[in-house]
XYZ file of C-alpha atoms in Angstrom:
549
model
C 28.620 12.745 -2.887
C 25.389 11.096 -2.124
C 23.521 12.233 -5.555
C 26.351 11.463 -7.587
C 26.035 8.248 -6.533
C 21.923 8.059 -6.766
C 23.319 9.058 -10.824
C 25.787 6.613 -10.680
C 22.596 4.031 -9.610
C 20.666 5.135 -12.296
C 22.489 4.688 -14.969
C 22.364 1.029 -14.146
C 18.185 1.018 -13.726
C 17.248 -1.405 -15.937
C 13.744 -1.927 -17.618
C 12.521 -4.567 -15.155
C 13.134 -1.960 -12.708
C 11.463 1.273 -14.481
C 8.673 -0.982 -14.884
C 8.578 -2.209 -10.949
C 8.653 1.826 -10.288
C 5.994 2.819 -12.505
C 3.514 -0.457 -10.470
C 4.774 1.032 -7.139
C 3.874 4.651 -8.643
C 0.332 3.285 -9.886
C -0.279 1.631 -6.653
C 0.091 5.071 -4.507
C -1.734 6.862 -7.029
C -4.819 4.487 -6.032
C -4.229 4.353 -1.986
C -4.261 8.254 -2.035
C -7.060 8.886 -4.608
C -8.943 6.085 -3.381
C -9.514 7.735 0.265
C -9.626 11.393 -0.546
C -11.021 12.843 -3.858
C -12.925 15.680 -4.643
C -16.414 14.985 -7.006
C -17.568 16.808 -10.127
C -20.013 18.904 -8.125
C -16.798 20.586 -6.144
C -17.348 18.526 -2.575
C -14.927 16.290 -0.920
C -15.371 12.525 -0.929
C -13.333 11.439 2.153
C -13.114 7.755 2.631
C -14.649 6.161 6.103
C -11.551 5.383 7.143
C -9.336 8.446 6.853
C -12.817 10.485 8.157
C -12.106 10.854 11.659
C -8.396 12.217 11.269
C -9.248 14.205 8.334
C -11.080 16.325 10.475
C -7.883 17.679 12.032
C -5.965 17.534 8.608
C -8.487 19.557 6.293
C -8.469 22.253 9.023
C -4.920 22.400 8.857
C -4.214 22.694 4.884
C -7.449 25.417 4.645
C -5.791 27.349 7.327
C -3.266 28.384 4.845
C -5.356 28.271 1.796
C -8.544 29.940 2.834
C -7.849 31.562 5.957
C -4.473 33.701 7.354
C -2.608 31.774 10.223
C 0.251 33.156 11.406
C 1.872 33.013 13.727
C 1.667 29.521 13.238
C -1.219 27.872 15.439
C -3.283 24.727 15.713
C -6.488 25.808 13.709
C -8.683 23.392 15.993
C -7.047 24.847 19.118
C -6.934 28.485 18.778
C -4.633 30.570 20.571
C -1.333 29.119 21.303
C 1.708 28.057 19.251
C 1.370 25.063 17.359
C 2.537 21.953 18.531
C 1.918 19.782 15.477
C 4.763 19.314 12.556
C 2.668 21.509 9.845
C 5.106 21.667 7.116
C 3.421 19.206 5.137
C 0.518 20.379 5.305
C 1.281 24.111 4.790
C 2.609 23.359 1.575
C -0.676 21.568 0.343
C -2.407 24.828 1.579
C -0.286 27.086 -0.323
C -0.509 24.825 -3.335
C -4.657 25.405 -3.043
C -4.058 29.009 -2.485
C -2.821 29.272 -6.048
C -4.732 27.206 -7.727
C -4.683 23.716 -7.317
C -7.338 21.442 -6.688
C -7.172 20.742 -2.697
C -7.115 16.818 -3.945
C -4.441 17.169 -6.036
C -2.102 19.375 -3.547
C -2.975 16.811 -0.906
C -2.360 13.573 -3.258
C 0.063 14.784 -5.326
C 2.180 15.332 -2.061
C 1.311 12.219 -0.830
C 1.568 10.266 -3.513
C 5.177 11.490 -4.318
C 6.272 10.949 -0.450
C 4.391 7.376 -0.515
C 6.629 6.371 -4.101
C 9.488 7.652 -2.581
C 9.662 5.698 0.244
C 9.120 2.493 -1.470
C 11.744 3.738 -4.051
C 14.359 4.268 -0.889
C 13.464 0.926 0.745
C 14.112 -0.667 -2.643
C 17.534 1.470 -2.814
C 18.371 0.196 0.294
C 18.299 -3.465 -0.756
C 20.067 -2.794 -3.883
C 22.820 -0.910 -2.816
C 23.812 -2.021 1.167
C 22.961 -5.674 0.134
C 23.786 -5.627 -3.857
C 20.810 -7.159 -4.539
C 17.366 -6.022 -6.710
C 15.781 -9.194 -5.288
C 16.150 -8.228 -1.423
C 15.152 -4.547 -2.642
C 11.979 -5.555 -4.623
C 11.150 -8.131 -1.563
C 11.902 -5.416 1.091
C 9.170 -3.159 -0.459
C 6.732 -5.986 -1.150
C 7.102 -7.300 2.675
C 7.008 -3.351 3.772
C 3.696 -2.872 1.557
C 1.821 -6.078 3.333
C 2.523 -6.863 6.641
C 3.805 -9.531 8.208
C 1.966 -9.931 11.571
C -0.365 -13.093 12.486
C -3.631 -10.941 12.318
C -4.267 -12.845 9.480
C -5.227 -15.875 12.468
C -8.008 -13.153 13.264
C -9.481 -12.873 9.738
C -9.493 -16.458 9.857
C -11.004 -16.988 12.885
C -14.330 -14.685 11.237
C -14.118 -16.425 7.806
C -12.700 -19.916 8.062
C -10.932 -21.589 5.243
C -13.318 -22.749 2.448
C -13.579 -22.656 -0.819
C -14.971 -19.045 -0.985
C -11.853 -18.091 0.833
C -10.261 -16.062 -2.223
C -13.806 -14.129 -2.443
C -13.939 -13.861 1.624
C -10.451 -11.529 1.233
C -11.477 -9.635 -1.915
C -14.511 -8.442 -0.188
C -13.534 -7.732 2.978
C -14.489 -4.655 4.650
C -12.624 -4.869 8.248
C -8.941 -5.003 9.313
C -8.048 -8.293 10.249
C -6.914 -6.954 13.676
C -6.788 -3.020 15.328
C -5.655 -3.379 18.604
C -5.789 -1.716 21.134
C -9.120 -0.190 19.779
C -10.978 -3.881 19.192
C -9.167 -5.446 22.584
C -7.115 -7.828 20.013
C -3.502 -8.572 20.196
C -2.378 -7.264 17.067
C -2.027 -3.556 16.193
C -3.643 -1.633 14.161
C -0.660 0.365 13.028
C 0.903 -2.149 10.712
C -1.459 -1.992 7.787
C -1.292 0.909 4.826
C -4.185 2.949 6.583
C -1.941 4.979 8.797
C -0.255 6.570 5.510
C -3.760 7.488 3.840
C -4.500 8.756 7.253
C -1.181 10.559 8.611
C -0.567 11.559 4.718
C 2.870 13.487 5.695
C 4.307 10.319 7.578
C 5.662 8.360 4.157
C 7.594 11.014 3.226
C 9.021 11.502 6.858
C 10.152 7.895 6.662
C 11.540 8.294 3.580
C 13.960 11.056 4.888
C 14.900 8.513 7.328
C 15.836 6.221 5.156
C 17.308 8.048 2.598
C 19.341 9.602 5.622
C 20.537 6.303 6.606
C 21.292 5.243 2.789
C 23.109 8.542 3.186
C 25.085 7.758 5.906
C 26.066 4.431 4.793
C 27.051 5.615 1.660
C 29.587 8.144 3.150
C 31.179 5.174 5.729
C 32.499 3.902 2.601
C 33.381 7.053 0.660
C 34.565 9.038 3.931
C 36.422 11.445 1.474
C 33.271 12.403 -0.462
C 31.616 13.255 3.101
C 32.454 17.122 2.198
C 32.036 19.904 4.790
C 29.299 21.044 2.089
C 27.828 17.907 2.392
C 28.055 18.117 6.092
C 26.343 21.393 6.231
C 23.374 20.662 3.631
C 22.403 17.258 5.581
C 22.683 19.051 8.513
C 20.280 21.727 7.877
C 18.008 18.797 6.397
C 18.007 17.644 10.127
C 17.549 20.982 11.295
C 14.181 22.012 9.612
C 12.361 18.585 10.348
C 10.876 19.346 13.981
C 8.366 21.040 12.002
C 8.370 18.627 9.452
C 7.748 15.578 11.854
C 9.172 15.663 15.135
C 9.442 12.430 16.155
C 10.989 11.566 12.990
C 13.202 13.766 14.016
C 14.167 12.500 17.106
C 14.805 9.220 15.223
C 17.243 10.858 12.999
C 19.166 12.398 15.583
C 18.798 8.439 17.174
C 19.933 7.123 14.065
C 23.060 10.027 14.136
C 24.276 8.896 17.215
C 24.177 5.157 16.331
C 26.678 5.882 13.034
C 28.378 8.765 15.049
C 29.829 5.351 17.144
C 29.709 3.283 14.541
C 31.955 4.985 11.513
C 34.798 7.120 13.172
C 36.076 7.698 9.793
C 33.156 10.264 9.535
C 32.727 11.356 13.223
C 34.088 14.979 12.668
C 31.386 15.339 9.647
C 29.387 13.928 11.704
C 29.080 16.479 14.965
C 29.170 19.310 12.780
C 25.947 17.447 10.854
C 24.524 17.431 14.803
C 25.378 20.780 15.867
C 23.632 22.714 12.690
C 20.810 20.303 13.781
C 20.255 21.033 16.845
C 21.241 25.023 15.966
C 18.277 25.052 14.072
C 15.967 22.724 15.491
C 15.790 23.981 19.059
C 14.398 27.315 18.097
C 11.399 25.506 16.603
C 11.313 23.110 19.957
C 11.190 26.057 21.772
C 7.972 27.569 19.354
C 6.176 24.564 19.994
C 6.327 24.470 23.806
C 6.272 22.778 26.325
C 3.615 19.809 26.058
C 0.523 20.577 28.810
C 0.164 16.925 29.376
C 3.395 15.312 31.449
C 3.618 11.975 31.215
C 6.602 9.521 32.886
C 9.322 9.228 30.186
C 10.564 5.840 31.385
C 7.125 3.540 30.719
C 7.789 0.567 29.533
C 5.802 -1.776 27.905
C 4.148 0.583 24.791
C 0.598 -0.941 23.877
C 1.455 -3.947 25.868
C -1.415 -5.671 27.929
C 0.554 -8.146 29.698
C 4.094 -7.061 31.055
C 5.631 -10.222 32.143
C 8.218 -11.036 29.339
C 5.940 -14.093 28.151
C 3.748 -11.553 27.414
C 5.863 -9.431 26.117
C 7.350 -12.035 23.711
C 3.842 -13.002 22.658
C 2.675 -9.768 22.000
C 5.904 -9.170 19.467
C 5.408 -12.648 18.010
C 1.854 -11.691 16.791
C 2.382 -8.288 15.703
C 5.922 -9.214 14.214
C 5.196 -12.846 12.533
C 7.977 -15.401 11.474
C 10.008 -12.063 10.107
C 11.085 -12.243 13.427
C 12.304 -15.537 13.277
C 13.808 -14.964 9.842
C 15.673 -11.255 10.387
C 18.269 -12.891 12.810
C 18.754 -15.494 9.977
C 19.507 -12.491 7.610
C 21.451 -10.941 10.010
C 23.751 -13.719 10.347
C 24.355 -14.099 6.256
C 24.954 -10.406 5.981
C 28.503 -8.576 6.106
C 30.105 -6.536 8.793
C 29.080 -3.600 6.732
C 25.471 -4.626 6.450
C 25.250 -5.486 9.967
C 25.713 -1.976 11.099
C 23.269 -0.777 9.096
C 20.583 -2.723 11.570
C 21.573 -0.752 14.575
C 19.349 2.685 14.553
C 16.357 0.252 13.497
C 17.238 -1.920 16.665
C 17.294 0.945 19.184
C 14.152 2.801 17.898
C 12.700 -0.533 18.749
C 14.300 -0.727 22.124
C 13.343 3.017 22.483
C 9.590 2.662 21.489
C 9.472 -0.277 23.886
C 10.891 2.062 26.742
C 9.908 5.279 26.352
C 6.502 7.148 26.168
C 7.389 10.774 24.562
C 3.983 12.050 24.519
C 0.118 11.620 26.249
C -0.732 9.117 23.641
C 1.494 6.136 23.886
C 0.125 4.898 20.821
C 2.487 7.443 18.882
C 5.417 5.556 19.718
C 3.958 3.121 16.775
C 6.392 5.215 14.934
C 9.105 3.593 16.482
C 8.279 0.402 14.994
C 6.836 1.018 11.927
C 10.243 2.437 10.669
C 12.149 -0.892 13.021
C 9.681 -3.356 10.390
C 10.957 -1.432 7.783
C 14.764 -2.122 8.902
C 14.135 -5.652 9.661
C 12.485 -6.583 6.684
C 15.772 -6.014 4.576
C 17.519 -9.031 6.313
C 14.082 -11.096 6.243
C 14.228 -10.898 2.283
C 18.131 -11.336 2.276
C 16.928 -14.841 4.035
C 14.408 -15.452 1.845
C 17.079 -14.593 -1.661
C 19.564 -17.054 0.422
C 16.596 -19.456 0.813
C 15.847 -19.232 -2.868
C 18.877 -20.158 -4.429
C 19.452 -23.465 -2.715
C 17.710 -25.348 -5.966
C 14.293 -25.946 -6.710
C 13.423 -26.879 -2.440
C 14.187 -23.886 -1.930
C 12.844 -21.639 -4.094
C 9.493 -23.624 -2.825
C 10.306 -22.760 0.522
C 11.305 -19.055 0.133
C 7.325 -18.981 -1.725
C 5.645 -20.571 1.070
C 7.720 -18.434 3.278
C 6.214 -15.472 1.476
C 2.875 -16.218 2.532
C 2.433 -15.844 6.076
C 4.536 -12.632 5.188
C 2.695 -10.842 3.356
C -0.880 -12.411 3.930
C -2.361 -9.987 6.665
C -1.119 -6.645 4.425
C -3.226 -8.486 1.568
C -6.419 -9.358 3.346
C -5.630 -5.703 5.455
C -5.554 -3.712 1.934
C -9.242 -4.655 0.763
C -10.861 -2.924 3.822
C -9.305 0.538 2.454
C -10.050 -0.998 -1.640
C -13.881 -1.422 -0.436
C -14.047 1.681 1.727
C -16.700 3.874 0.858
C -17.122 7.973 1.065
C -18.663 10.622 2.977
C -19.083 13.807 0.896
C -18.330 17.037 2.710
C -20.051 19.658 1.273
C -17.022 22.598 0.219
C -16.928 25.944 -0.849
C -18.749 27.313 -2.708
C -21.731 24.793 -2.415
C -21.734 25.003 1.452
C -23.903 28.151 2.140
C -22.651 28.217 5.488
C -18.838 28.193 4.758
C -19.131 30.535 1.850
C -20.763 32.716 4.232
C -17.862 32.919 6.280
C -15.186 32.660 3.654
C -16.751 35.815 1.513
C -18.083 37.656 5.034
C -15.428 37.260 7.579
C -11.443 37.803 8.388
C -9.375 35.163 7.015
C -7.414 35.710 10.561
C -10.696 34.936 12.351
C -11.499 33.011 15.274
C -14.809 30.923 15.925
C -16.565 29.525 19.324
C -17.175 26.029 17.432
C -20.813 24.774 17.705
C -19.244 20.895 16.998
C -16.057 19.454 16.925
C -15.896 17.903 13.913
C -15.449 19.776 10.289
C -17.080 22.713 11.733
C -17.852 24.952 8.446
C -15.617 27.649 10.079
C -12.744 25.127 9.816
C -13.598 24.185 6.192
C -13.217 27.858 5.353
C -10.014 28.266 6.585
C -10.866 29.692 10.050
C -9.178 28.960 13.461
C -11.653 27.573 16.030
C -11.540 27.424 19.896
C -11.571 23.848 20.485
C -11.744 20.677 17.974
C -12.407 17.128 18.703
C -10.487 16.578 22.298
C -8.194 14.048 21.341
C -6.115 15.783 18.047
C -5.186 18.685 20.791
C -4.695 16.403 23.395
C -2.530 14.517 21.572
C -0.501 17.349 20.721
C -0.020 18.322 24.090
C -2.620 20.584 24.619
C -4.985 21.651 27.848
C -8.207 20.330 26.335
C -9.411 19.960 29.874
C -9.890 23.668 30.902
C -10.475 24.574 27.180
C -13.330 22.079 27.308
C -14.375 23.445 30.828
C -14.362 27.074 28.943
C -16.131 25.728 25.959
C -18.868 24.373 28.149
C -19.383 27.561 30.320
C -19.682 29.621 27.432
C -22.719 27.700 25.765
C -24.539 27.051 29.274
C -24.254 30.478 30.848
C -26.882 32.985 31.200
C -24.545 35.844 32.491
C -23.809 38.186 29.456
C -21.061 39.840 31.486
C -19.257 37.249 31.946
C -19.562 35.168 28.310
C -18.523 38.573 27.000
C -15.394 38.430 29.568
C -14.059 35.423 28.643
C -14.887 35.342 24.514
C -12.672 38.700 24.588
C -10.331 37.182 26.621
C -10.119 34.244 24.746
C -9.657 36.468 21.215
C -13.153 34.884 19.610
C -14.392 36.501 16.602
C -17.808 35.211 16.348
C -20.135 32.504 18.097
C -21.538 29.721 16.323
C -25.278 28.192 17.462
C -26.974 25.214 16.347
C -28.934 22.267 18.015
C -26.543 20.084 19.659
C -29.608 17.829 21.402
C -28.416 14.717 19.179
C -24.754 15.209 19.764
C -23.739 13.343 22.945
C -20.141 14.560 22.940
C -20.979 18.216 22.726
C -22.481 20.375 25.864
C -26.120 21.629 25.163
C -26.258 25.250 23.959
C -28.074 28.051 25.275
C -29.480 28.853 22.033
C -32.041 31.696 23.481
C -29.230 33.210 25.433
C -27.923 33.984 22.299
C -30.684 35.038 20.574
C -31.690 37.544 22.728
C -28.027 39.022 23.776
C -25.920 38.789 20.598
C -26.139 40.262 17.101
C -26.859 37.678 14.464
C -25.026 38.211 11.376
C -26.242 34.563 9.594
C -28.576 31.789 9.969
C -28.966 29.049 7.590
C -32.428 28.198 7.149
C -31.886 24.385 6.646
C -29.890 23.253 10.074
C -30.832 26.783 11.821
C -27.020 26.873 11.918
C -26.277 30.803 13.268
C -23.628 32.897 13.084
C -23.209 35.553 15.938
C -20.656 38.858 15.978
C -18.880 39.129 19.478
C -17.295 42.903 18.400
C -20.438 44.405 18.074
C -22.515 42.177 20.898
C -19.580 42.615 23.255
C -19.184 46.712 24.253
């Protein structure tokens, strides 16, 4: 069985090893504390770059923590079922609920799923390819990128002698395409894990499902129906866990389902408790409000001709793509197969748009890197060995591998913080957490970290783009949202706040904020009970029960 055989592994862990764990342990610790932290005065210090989709995540954990939510719903799109994988997050929020620290629920979590998929990867190159060297590489190449942004960086701060000081202090991302209109994307570098903090550990169930997998091919007889069963209830509970890692899996399933018939019986039942337990959860979620063609090719791709197409994977791939086929080539039959569910997520992600924002597919790839960079360091052992030319060539190799995930990890070393006032120190959100239903729902005065949504409260409608990316109707929410602040007609703000379950109204000066509608502030005043105002921002609180008979 598969963790008699992780016992069987370490038992042959050698020092060199525990101490190559305890740097790759070290080095999460610091990407996840780095960007999120809270201060000695209580407050959150959330790092520049993680700001923007923190503002959907802290909503999410405090949900559970501070405020009731369930049936399960988006907390920055009240109302319907969720449609976002909130496992993860749950679990931080129960963690805070009794007790801990929200930064070190949220780290700790991360930090374990981050060292665990850098442990896999390494397991992956130690076991399928017998080798520490392509393991330790195949982290190394997954933790700095391959890509040719580095040409970009380059292009800013030409080579000199104040080069080495030029990458230490750098402050930017070499290259975040589509955003900056540059080739490269911006999904390659380490900031998407300190951002999406439940996606490492989501990969790693990949790849430890894969390792799995493998494993079994060659030990078909310790494939047990117990076995069976347990992995496929795994499978089963990850739509809410990460969905589109879950679709990979079952991707991934099908691939070995072909590829081992030794295993094939073990191998439908796996799917069928899968999909037994996953489509209820499909089914909770719903159906996405945004439809989008499934067959678009082309993902972020500017230019569609296949010279673009070719140049655009070039860039954003590196000489890893030249040097994977190499790999391939020296590897066995046996290691060969192991290639194939990396190959079609990348034919998949290339072909397929699954949701509003195509950018999600980056998923796709992400995990394909991770697959192809275990036959780019088997080249790179294979280039090593052949005497001392080669070991020189297997270094200078390494370069132009790794170089834009080491100029691409100073921007998030020299990021700096935004505190965000917390309970209790927030007068405004320990108003609502001490004065108001943890099951409560707030018409949000701004999208972003709203003080309702620090305190655990649902509110009608976040920043657009989290829902919309979920698959939600932001467009008539945001049509609601509007007619609600502008209106003059008591009847019918009443009407639809009822309608639309809302608790209490929030009011504050929205004159500065261009992405949020200007609010009727008198029309308030004058129609609806005021249960708090905060005599700082003039912030107020407004009770639709009692304004609303």
């Amino acid at each position: 069985m598969v963790m008699r055989g992780m016992k069987d592994l370490s038992k042959k862990i050698n020092f060199w090893e525990i101490f190559f764990f305890a740097i790759l342990f070290i080095f999460s610790s610091f990407l996840m504390w780095k960007t999120f932290r809270v201060n000695s005065s209580g407050n959150m210090q959330v790092a520049t770059r993680v700001w923007s989709d923190f503002a959907a995540t802290i909503p999410l954990i405090r949900s559970f923590s501070y405020g009731s939510n369930f049936p399960i719903q988006y907390p920055i799109f009240a109302g319907p079922p969720i449609r976002y994988h909130f496992v993860f997050f749950a679990v931080v929020g129960f963690l805070e609920k009794i007790g801990l620290r929200i930064d070190w629920a949220l780290n700790g979590l991360s930090v374990l799923g981050f060292f665990l998929l850098c442990f896999v990867i390494y397991l992956v190159g130690k076991t399928v390819f017998k080798s520490r060297s392509v393991g330790i590489l195949s982290v190394i190449l997954f933790l700095f990128n391959g890509s040719f942004g580095f040409l970009e960086f380059f292009k800013r701060h030409p080579l000199s002698l104040n080069t080495f000081t030029d990458i230490i202090k750098n402050t930017e991302f070499s290259s975040f395409g589509p955003y900056d209109g540059k080739i490269v994307s911006a999904f390659w570098s380490l900031n998407i894990f300190t951002n999406q903090r439940h996606l490492s550990l989501a990969y790693a169930s990949f790849i430890f499902l894969v390792l799995s997998i493998f494993y079994f091919s060659k030990h078909p007889k310790k494939f047990t129906w117990t076995l069976s069963l347990l992995l496929g209830i795994f499978l089963g509970l990850f739509p809410f866990i990460h969905l589109a890692v879950f679709a990979m899996m079952g991707i991934a399933i099908f691939t070995f389902f072909i590829l081992y018939p030794k295993i094939r019986v073990k191998l439908i039942v796996l799917g069928l408790i899968a999909i037994t337990l996953a489509v209820p959860q499909y089914f909770y979620m719903g159906k996405s409000a945004n439809q989008t063609e499934l067959f678009n090719p082309g993902y972020l791709i500017g230019n569609k001709t296949p010279f673009g197409i070719l140049t655009y994977w070039i860039m954003n791939l590196g000489i890893g793509l030249l040097l994977a086929p190499v790999g391939f080539i020296f590897a066995k039959r046996s290691q060969r197969k192991v290639f194939l569910p990396f190959l079609i997520l990348f034919l998949v992600g290339n072909l397929f748009r699954f949701s509003a924002e195509v950018a999600a597919n980056h998923k796709f790839f992400n995990l394909f890197v991770i697959g192809m960079n275990f036959y780019v360091a088997l080249t790179l052992v294979k280039i090593w060995r052949v005497k001392i030319f080669g070991k020189i060539a297997a270094i200078l190799l390494l370069i132009p591998l790794t170089l834009t995930g080491i100029i691409d990890f100073f921007p998030i070393v020299n990021d700096r913080h935004i505190e965000l006032l917390d309970y209790p120190n927030d007068p405004k959100v320990s108003f609502i957490v001490e004065n108001t239903d943890p099951d409560s729902t707030f018409l949000n005065s701004q999208f972003l970290y709203h003080p309702a949504s620090v305190a655990g409260r649902k509110i009608f409608m976040g920043w657009p783009y989290f829902p919309w990316s979920a698959g939600y109707d932001t467009h008539e929410r945001g049509q609601k949202l509007d007619a609600l602040y502008s209106s003059n007609n008591k009847v019918f703000v009443c009407n639809l706040l009822l309608q639309s379950n809302i608790d209490y109204v929030t009011v504050q000066d929205t004159s500065n904020d261009r992405d949020f509608p200007d609010i009727n502030i008198d029309f308030f005043e004058q129609n609806f009970r005021l249960i708090y105002k905060d005599s700082e921002s003039e912030f107020r609180i407004f009770d639709v029960s009692s304004s609303c008979r």
